[in-house]
mmCIF file of C-alpha atoms and ligand atoms in Angstrom:
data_model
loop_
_atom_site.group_PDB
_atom_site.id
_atom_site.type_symbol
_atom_site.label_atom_id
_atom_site.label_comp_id
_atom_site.label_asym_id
_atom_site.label_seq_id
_atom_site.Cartn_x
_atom_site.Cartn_y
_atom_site.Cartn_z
ATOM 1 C CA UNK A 15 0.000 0.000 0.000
ATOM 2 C CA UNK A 16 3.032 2.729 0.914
ATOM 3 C CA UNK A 17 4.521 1.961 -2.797
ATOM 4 C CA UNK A 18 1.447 2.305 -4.530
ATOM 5 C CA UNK A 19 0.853 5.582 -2.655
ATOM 6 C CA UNK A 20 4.243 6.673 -3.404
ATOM 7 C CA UNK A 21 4.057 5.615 -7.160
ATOM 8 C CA UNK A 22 0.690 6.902 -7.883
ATOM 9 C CA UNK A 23 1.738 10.399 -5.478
ATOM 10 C CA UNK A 24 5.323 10.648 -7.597
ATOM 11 C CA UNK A 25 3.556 10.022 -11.199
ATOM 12 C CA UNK A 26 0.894 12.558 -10.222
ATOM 13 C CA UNK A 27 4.025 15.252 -9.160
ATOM 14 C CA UNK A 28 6.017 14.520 -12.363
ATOM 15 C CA UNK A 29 2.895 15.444 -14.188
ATOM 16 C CA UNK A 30 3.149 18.704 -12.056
ATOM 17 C CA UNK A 31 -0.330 18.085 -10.684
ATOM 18 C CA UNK A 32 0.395 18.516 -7.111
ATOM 19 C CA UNK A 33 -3.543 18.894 -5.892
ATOM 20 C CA UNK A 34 -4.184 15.177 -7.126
ATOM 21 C CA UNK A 35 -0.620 13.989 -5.256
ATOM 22 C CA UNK A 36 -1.470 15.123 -2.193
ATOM 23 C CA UNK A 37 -5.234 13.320 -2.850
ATOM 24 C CA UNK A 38 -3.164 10.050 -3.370
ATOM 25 C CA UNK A 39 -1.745 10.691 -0.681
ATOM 26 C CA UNK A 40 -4.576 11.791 1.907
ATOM 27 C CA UNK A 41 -6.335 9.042 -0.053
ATOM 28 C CA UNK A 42 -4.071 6.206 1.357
ATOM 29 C CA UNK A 43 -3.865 7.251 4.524
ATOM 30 C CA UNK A 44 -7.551 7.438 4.938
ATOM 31 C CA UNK A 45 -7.443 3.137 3.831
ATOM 32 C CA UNK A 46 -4.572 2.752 6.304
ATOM 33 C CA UNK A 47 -6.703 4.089 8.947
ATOM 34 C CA UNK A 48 -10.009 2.200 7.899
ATOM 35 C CA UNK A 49 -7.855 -0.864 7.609
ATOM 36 C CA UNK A 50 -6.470 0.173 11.297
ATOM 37 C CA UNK A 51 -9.958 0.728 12.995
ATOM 38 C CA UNK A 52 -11.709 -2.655 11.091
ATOM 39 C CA UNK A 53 -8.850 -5.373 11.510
ATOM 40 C CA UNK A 54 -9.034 -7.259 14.299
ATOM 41 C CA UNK A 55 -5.896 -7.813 17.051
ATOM 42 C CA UNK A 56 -3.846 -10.292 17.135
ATOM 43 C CA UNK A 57 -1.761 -11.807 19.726
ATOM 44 C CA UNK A 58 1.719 -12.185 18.497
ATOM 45 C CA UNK A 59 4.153 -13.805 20.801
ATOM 46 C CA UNK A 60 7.717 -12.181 21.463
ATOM 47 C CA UNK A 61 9.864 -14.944 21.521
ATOM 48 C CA UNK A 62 8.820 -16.929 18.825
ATOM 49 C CA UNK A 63 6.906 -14.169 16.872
ATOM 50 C CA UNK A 64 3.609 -17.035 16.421
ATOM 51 C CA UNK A 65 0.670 -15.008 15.578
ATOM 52 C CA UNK A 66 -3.012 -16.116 17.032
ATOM 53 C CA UNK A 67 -6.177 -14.511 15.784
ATOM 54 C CA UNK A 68 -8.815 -15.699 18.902
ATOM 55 C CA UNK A 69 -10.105 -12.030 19.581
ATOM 56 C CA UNK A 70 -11.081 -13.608 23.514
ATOM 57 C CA UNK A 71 -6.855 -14.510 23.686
ATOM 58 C CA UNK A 72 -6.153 -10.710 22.668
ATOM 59 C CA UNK A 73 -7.777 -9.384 26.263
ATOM 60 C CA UNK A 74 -6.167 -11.253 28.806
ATOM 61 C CA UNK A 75 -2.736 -10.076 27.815
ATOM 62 C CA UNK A 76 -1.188 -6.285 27.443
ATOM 63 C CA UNK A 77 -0.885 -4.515 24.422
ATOM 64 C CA UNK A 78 2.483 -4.607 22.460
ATOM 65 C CA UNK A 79 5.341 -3.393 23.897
ATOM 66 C CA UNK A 80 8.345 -2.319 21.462
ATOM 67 C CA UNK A 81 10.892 -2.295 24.533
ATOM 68 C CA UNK A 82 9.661 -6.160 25.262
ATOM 69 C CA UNK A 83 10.040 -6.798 21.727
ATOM 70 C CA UNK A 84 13.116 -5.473 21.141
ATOM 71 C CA UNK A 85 14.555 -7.168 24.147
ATOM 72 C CA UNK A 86 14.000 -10.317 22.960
ATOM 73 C CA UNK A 87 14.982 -9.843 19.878
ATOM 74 C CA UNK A 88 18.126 -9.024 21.087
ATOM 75 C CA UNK A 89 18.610 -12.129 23.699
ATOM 76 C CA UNK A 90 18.026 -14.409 20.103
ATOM 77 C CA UNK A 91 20.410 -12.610 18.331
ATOM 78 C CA UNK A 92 22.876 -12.702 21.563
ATOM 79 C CA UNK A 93 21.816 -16.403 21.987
ATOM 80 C CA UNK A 94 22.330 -17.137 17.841
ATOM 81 C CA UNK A 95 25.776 -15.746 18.009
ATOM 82 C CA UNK A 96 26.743 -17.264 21.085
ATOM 83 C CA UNK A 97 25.991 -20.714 19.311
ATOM 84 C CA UNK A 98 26.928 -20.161 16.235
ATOM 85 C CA UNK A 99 30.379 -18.364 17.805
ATOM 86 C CA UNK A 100 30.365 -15.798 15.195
ATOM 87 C CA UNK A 101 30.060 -13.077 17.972
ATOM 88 C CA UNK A 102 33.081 -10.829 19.074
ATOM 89 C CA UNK A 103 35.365 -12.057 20.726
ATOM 90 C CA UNK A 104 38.318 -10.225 22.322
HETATM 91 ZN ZN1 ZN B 219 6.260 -18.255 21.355
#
């Protein structure tokens, strides 16, 4: 969706018609907030990033945290390079 706003927005300024640009533009991210308000959540685990849809599993956990996230994405990169003994050594 961001390249076809981006395509149709930079065609539309190359044919120096900047009021329909910015329409792509506003255009796309009306969808991407539609699409934000009508998609349901879904529960994605941090450690193994498996994805479950069950709307009831959604509520009995807290929302996404990007700290969280990034921690443990972090601990399997530590832990990949650890094993595979590709990490720095000095
Ligand atoms: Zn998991």
């Amino acid at each position: 969706m961001v390249v076809a706003g981006v395509v149709a927005s930079t065609w539309a300024i190359a044919r120096y018609q900047p009021v329909w640009a910015m329409g792509v533009l506003l255009f796309f991210a009306l969808l991407d907030m539609l699409l934000y308000a009508w998609m349901p959540d879904v529960l994605v685990c941090y450690r193994c990033h498996a994805r479950y849809r069950d709307p009831q599993q959604g509520e009995a956990y807290p929302a996404f945290q990007l700290e969280t996230s990034e921690r443990y994405r972090q601990e399997s990169r530590r832990l990949a390079e650890a094993r595979d003994g590709s990490g720095a050594r000095s």
